[in-house]
Short mmCIF file of C-alpha atoms and ligand atoms in Angstrom, two decimals:
data_model
loop_
_atom_site.label_atom_id
_atom_site.label_comp_id
_atom_site.label_asym_id
_atom_site.label_seq_id
_atom_site.Cartn_x
_atom_site.Cartn_y
_atom_site.Cartn_z
CA MET A 1 0.00 0.00 0.00
CA ILE A 2 1.31 3.46 -0.88
CA ASP A 3 0.50 5.92 1.92
CA GLU A 4 3.00 8.65 1.27
CA VAL A 5 5.17 9.83 -1.60
CA LYS A 6 7.90 12.32 -0.91
CA LEU A 7 10.10 14.12 -3.41
CA GLU A 8 13.42 15.49 -2.22
CA ARG A 9 15.23 18.17 -4.21
CA ILE A 10 14.16 16.84 -7.60
CA GLU A 11 15.86 18.43 -10.60
CA LYS A 12 15.29 17.67 -14.25
CA ARG A 13 17.64 18.77 -16.94
CA PHE A 14 16.85 17.69 -20.49
CA ARG A 15 19.48 16.61 -22.97
CA ASN A 16 19.37 20.00 -24.66
CA GLY A 17 20.57 21.54 -21.39
CA PHE A 18 17.20 23.04 -20.40
CA THR A 19 16.41 22.70 -16.69
CA ALA A 20 12.66 22.09 -16.45
CA LEU A 21 12.51 21.35 -12.71
CA LYS A 22 14.50 22.97 -9.95
CA ASN A 23 14.77 21.82 -6.37
CA ILE A 24 11.31 20.30 -6.08
CA SER A 25 10.49 19.00 -2.59
CA ILE A 26 6.94 17.94 -1.80
CA CYS A 27 5.25 15.33 0.32
CA ILE A 28 1.82 13.94 -0.49
CA LYS A 29 -0.24 11.62 1.64
CA ARG A 30 -3.37 9.56 1.53
CA GLY A 31 -6.43 11.34 2.87
CA GLU A 32 -5.68 14.86 1.63
CA GLY A 33 -8.40 14.79 -1.03
CA PRO A 34 -7.49 15.54 -4.63
CA ILE A 35 -4.26 17.55 -4.74
CA GLY A 36 -4.05 20.13 -7.52
CA LEU A 37 -0.74 20.80 -9.25
CA LEU A 38 -1.44 24.22 -10.71
CA GLY A 39 0.71 26.25 -13.06
CA PRO A 40 0.79 28.02 -16.41
CA ASN A 41 1.66 26.21 -19.62
CA GLY A 42 5.32 25.31 -19.71
CA ALA A 43 5.66 25.44 -15.91
CA GLY A 44 6.87 21.83 -15.66
CA LYS A 45 3.69 20.01 -14.61
CA THR A 46 3.91 17.23 -17.18
CA THR A 47 7.62 16.78 -16.53
CA LEU A 48 7.04 16.51 -12.79
CA LEU A 49 4.16 14.05 -13.14
CA ARG A 50 6.23 11.92 -15.54
CA ILE A 51 8.98 11.70 -12.97
CA ILE A 52 6.51 10.79 -10.23
CA ALA A 53 5.02 8.15 -12.56
CA THR A 54 8.58 6.92 -13.36
CA VAL A 55 8.15 7.48 -17.11
CA PHE A 56 11.66 8.92 -17.07
CA PRO A 57 14.14 9.52 -14.27
CA GLN A 58 15.04 12.79 -12.59
CA THR A 59 18.53 14.22 -13.08
CA SER A 60 19.05 14.48 -9.33
CA GLY A 61 17.12 14.25 -6.08
CA ARG A 62 15.15 11.30 -4.85
CA ILE A 63 11.69 9.85 -4.40
CA LEU A 64 10.71 8.21 -1.12
CA VAL A 65 7.71 5.92 -0.85
CA ASN A 66 6.36 5.32 2.64
CA GLY A 67 9.68 6.67 3.86
CA SER A 68 11.90 4.33 1.83
CA PRO A 69 13.83 5.23 -1.30
CA LEU A 70 11.81 4.18 -4.36
CA GLU A 71 14.36 1.50 -5.31
CA LYS A 72 14.05 -0.02 -1.88
CA PHE A 73 10.25 0.07 -1.93
CA GLY A 74 10.52 -1.63 -5.33
CA LEU A 75 10.08 0.02 -8.71
CA ASN A 76 7.75 -2.69 -10.03
CA GLU A 77 5.70 -2.70 -6.88
CA TYR A 78 5.40 1.08 -7.07
CA ARG A 79 4.33 0.98 -10.71
CA ARG A 80 1.83 -1.75 -9.99
CA ARG A 81 0.24 0.43 -7.34
CA THR A 82 0.23 3.59 -9.44
CA GLY A 83 -2.19 4.69 -12.16
CA TYR A 84 -0.99 7.42 -14.51
CA LEU A 85 -3.12 9.21 -17.08
CA PRO A 86 -0.91 11.12 -19.54
CA GLN A 87 -1.99 14.47 -20.93
CA ARG A 88 -2.52 12.80 -24.31
CA PHE A 89 -3.26 9.16 -24.81
CA GLY A 90 -4.45 7.02 -27.68
CA VAL A 91 -7.34 4.60 -27.92
CA TYR A 92 -8.22 2.08 -30.61
CA LYS A 93 -11.11 3.88 -32.20
CA THR A 94 -12.64 0.80 -33.78
CA LEU A 95 -13.15 -0.84 -30.38
CA THR A 96 -15.93 -0.11 -27.93
CA PRO A 97 -15.04 1.09 -24.40
CA GLU A 98 -15.78 -2.36 -23.03
CA GLU A 99 -13.58 -4.10 -25.60
CA PHE A 100 -10.82 -1.55 -25.21
CA LEU A 101 -10.69 -1.75 -21.42
CA GLY A 102 -10.99 -5.53 -21.54
CA ARG A 103 -8.02 -5.80 -23.88
CA ILE A 104 -5.88 -3.40 -21.89
CA GLY A 105 -6.71 -5.37 -18.75
CA TYR A 106 -5.76 -8.62 -20.42
CA LEU A 107 -2.62 -7.14 -21.95
CA TYR A 108 -1.31 -5.88 -18.62
CA TYR A 109 -2.60 -8.41 -16.19
CA GLY A 110 -2.91 -11.54 -18.33
CA LYS A 111 -5.21 -14.35 -17.39
CA GLY A 112 -5.37 -13.08 -13.82
CA PHE A 113 -7.38 -10.07 -14.96
CA GLU A 114 -10.82 -10.24 -13.48
CA LYS A 115 -13.85 -9.37 -15.54
CA SER A 116 -15.49 -8.06 -12.38
CA ARG A 117 -12.83 -5.36 -12.20
CA LEU A 118 -13.76 -4.28 -15.70
CA LYS A 119 -17.37 -3.98 -14.62
CA ASP A 120 -16.36 -2.02 -11.52
CA VAL A 121 -14.32 0.61 -13.36
CA MET A 122 -17.02 1.05 -15.98
CA GLU A 123 -19.49 1.63 -13.21
CA ILE A 124 -17.24 4.09 -11.36
CA PHE A 125 -16.91 6.26 -14.46
CA GLY A 126 -20.45 5.82 -15.77
CA ILE A 127 -19.23 4.11 -18.92
CA GLU A 128 -21.93 1.47 -18.93
CA ASP A 129 -24.32 3.76 -20.82
CA TYR A 130 -22.01 3.80 -23.81
CA LYS A 131 -19.91 0.70 -23.34
CA ASN A 132 -20.94 -0.76 -26.71
CA ARG A 133 -20.48 2.36 -28.80
CA PRO A 134 -17.32 2.42 -30.95
CA LEU A 135 -14.80 4.88 -29.51
CA SER A 136 -14.79 6.65 -32.89
CA ARG A 137 -18.32 7.80 -32.03
CA CYS A 138 -17.63 8.78 -28.41
CA SER A 139 -17.18 12.40 -27.30
CA GLY A 140 -13.94 13.74 -25.86
CA GLY A 141 -15.39 13.51 -22.38
CA MET A 142 -16.43 9.91 -22.87
CA ILE A 143 -12.96 8.99 -24.08
CA GLN A 144 -11.40 10.87 -21.18
CA ARG A 145 -13.45 8.77 -18.76
CA VAL A 146 -12.32 5.61 -20.54
CA GLY A 147 -8.74 6.82 -20.06
CA MET A 148 -9.28 7.34 -16.35
CA ALA A 149 -10.97 3.96 -16.08
CA MET A 150 -7.96 2.42 -17.81
CA CYS A 151 -5.70 3.78 -15.08
CA LEU A 152 -7.91 2.33 -12.37
CA LEU A 153 -7.99 -1.18 -13.85
CA ASN A 154 -5.21 -2.30 -11.53
CA ASP A 155 -6.89 -0.65 -8.52
CA PRO A 156 -3.91 1.63 -7.78
CA ASP A 157 -3.28 3.37 -4.45
CA PHE A 158 -1.91 6.43 -6.20
CA PHE A 159 -3.67 8.08 -9.11
CA ILE A 160 -1.74 10.62 -11.19
CA LEU A 161 -3.65 12.60 -13.81
CA ASP A 162 -2.18 15.11 -16.23
CA GLU A 163 -4.76 17.79 -17.15
CA PRO A 164 -7.67 15.35 -16.88
CA PHE A 165 -10.40 17.95 -17.47
CA THR A 166 -8.99 19.71 -20.51
CA GLY A 167 -11.36 19.59 -23.45
CA LEU A 168 -14.37 18.47 -21.41
CA ASP A 169 -17.62 20.40 -21.57
CA PRO A 170 -18.98 21.71 -18.25
CA ILE A 171 -21.28 18.72 -17.66
CA GLU A 172 -18.56 16.18 -18.47
CA ARG A 173 -16.16 18.13 -16.27
CA LEU A 174 -18.56 18.00 -13.36
CA LYS A 175 -19.01 14.25 -13.79
CA ALA A 176 -15.28 13.63 -13.91
CA MET A 177 -14.76 15.86 -10.85
CA LYS A 178 -17.33 13.92 -8.87
CA VAL A 179 -15.60 10.65 -9.66
CA ILE A 180 -12.20 12.02 -8.74
CA THR A 181 -13.52 13.34 -5.44
CA LYS A 182 -14.93 9.92 -4.65
CA ILE A 183 -11.74 8.12 -5.57
CA SER A 184 -9.67 10.48 -3.42
CA ARG A 185 -11.40 9.23 -0.28
CA GLU A 186 -9.29 6.10 -0.35
CA LYS A 187 -6.49 6.83 -2.78
CA ILE A 188 -3.85 9.49 -3.22
CA VAL A 189 -4.96 11.64 -6.16
CA LEU A 190 -2.62 14.16 -7.78
CA PHE A 191 -3.75 16.00 -10.89
CA SER A 192 -2.35 18.88 -12.90
CA THR A 193 -4.17 21.82 -14.43
CA HIS A 194 -3.63 25.37 -15.57
CA ILE A 195 -7.21 26.30 -14.68
CA ILE A 196 -7.54 27.89 -11.26
CA SER A 197 -11.25 27.14 -10.82
CA GLU A 198 -10.65 23.38 -11.17
CA VAL A 199 -8.43 23.50 -8.10
CA GLN A 200 -10.76 25.89 -6.32
CA ASN A 201 -13.71 23.55 -6.86
CA LEU A 202 -11.99 20.27 -6.16
CA CYS A 203 -9.05 20.59 -3.79
CA SER A 204 -8.19 21.55 -0.28
CA ARG A 205 -4.49 21.45 -1.11
CA VAL A 206 -2.75 23.19 -3.97
CA ILE A 207 0.81 22.99 -5.23
CA ILE A 208 1.63 25.91 -7.51
CA ILE A 209 4.49 25.45 -9.94
CA HIS A 210 6.04 28.18 -12.06
CA ARG A 211 9.13 28.01 -14.24
CA GLY A 212 10.12 24.67 -12.77
CA ARG A 213 9.87 25.75 -9.13
CA ILE A 214 7.25 25.22 -6.47
CA ILE A 215 6.12 28.70 -5.50
CA MET A 216 3.34 27.70 -3.11
CA ASP A 217 2.25 24.52 -1.43
CA GLY A 218 -0.35 24.01 1.25
CA ARG A 219 -3.96 23.98 2.25
CA ILE A 220 -5.79 26.65 0.27
CA ASP A 221 -7.57 28.00 3.37
CA GLU A 222 -4.27 28.36 5.21
CA LEU A 223 -2.50 29.98 2.27
CA LEU A 224 -5.38 32.43 1.95
CA LYS A 225 -5.06 33.38 5.62
CA ASN A 226 -1.59 34.73 4.84
CA ILE A 227 -3.01 37.34 2.50
CA GLU A 228 -6.17 38.09 4.43
CA GLY A 229 -6.76 41.83 4.71
CA LYS A 230 -4.15 42.53 2.05
CA VAL A 231 -6.28 42.38 -1.07
CA TYR A 232 -8.29 45.40 -2.20
CA GLU A 233 -10.56 46.25 -5.05
CA VAL A 234 -10.87 49.51 -6.88
CA THR A 235 -13.22 50.42 -9.69
CA THR A 236 -11.94 53.06 -12.04
CA SER A 237 -12.28 54.37 -15.57
CA HIS A 238 -10.00 53.08 -18.29
CA LYS A 239 -8.01 56.28 -18.37
CA ASN A 240 -7.01 56.02 -14.71
CA MET A 241 -5.63 52.54 -15.22
CA GLU A 242 -2.04 53.61 -15.65
CA GLU A 243 -2.04 55.69 -12.51
CA ILE A 244 -3.39 52.76 -10.47
CA GLU A 245 -0.84 50.42 -11.99
CA GLY A 246 1.91 52.82 -11.09
CA ARG A 247 0.72 53.20 -7.51
CA TYR A 248 -0.28 49.73 -6.48
CA GLU A 249 0.68 46.11 -6.96
CA VAL A 250 -2.04 45.02 -9.36
CA LEU A 251 -3.09 41.37 -9.20
CA ARG A 252 -5.71 41.27 -11.91
CA ILE A 253 -8.08 43.40 -13.91
CA LYS A 254 -11.67 42.79 -14.88
CA ASN A 255 -13.46 44.78 -17.53
CA GLU A 256 -16.84 46.03 -16.37
CA GLY A 257 -18.25 47.94 -19.29
CA GLU A 258 -17.28 51.60 -18.85
CA ASN A 259 -15.07 50.83 -15.90
CA MET A 260 -12.30 48.50 -14.83
CA CYS A 261 -12.36 46.53 -11.64
CA ILE A 262 -8.82 46.18 -10.34
CA ARG A 263 -7.65 43.95 -7.54
CA VAL A 264 -4.51 45.10 -5.80
CA TYR A 265 -2.27 43.66 -3.13
CA SER A 266 -0.63 45.54 -0.31
CA ASP A 267 1.22 44.52 2.84
CA LEU A 268 0.50 47.94 4.34
CA PRO A 269 -3.10 49.02 4.92
CA LEU A 270 -4.65 51.10 2.12
CA LYS A 271 -7.27 53.24 3.81
CA ASN A 272 -9.03 54.59 0.74
CA LEU A 273 -9.53 51.24 -1.05
CA LYS A 274 -12.15 48.58 -0.40
CA GLN A 275 -10.82 45.46 1.29
CA VAL A 276 -12.04 42.19 -0.23
CA ILE A 277 -11.88 38.51 0.66
CA PRO A 278 -8.86 36.95 -1.06
CA THR A 279 -9.35 34.05 -3.45
CA LEU A 280 -7.13 31.34 -4.90
CA GLU A 281 -6.93 33.43 -8.05
CA ASP A 282 -5.35 36.30 -6.08
CA LEU A 283 -2.92 33.88 -4.49
CA TYR A 284 -2.00 32.46 -7.87
CA TYR A 285 -1.28 35.79 -9.51
CA LEU A 286 0.63 36.98 -6.48
CA GLY A 287 2.75 33.83 -6.54
CA ILE A 288 3.41 34.07 -10.26
CA LYS A 289 4.34 37.77 -10.00
CA HIS A 290 6.76 37.16 -7.16
CA GLY A 291 8.15 34.11 -8.93
CA GLU A 292 9.14 36.08 -12.05
N1 ADP B 301 12.10 16.51 -23.81
C1 ADP B 301 12.27 17.80 -23.58
N2 ADP B 301 13.43 18.42 -23.92
C2 ADP B 301 13.62 19.73 -23.65
N3 ADP B 301 12.73 20.53 -23.04
C3 ADP B 301 11.56 19.98 -22.70
C4 ADP B 301 11.26 18.59 -22.93
N4 ADP B 301 10.01 18.33 -22.46
C5 ADP B 301 9.56 19.49 -21.97
N5 ADP B 301 10.47 20.49 -22.10
C6 ADP B 301 10.34 21.89 -21.64
O1 ADP B 301 10.16 21.89 -20.25
C7 ADP B 301 9.25 22.91 -19.84
C8 ADP B 301 8.13 22.29 -19.04
O2 ADP B 301 7.33 21.50 -19.90
P1 ADP B 301 6.07 20.70 -19.36
O3 ADP B 301 6.49 19.86 -18.22
O4 ADP B 301 5.45 20.00 -20.52
O5 ADP B 301 5.14 21.90 -18.84
P2 ADP B 301 3.57 21.93 -18.51
O6 ADP B 301 3.08 20.52 -18.49
O7 ADP B 301 3.48 22.61 -17.19
O8 ADP B 301 2.93 22.74 -19.59
C9 ADP B 301 8.78 23.59 -21.11
O9 ADP B 301 9.54 24.77 -21.27
C10 ADP B 301 9.09 22.58 -22.20
O10 ADP B 301 9.36 23.21 -23.42
MG1 MG B 302 1.56 19.57 -19.50
#
């Protein structure tokens, strides 16, 4: 059983000399709910998840599983207990979901693969309604659920998903989120995204990555406490924008017809501006700005 995965000072340098990950140390445990790895495109999310899924090795640093170095825990054992959904994956379009999952199960687990497991994963992801439809006629969301089901075939303890909600419509997204929430009650679930609201809606813990570094990591409510009373909102006309930008640390700007609604951050109290309740979005932009 995997209860805890810890990364210590992970670095990844690609062959072309580019360092995609710098000094990454995180510890994730069972029972934290879905953990969101949030960061802009190119931040290093896929690279980090590939290392955690042992698709390729890190350049330096180490991975500890339940407190033991990965090699000591056993690489095969670890892989057997891990389910990894890549950002892009292929399916055989001529097969139906049931056939596809059945074949994958057989391919990986041989004769020992239990048909009941196939039924279970199809039920978990609501695939039964379309289990006999060729994948060529399934929507992106349906295929995404088949992909997630594929990763659960071996009943892993640790579920790693790279941008699992990208390309889903709002209803499909909601369905997938519900399943992930349920799964996270008994498994470790780590997923990546560049969409703040996905983390906001799904996670109590966020890990924010930017330019290959972790810039924030913790419970969202606790991280927000740190900036409580330091976020303000000001509504102004377009022509005053520059002045505001020059005076304050601007987090983000929202267009409101004639006016602009600007959220600013300040460590010192700003008496003439309206204080607002900070959100994950504020935290994110603040982190990114300070990480530049
Ligand atoms: N094989 C590779 N060789 C060189 N650079 C790479 C390779 N794979 C990814 N990168 C670079 O590493 C950075 C992080 O990429 P990636 O992990 O895919 O980011 P994300 O998933 O957050 O969008 C990007 O700048 C990307 O161009
Ligand atoms: Mg990616």
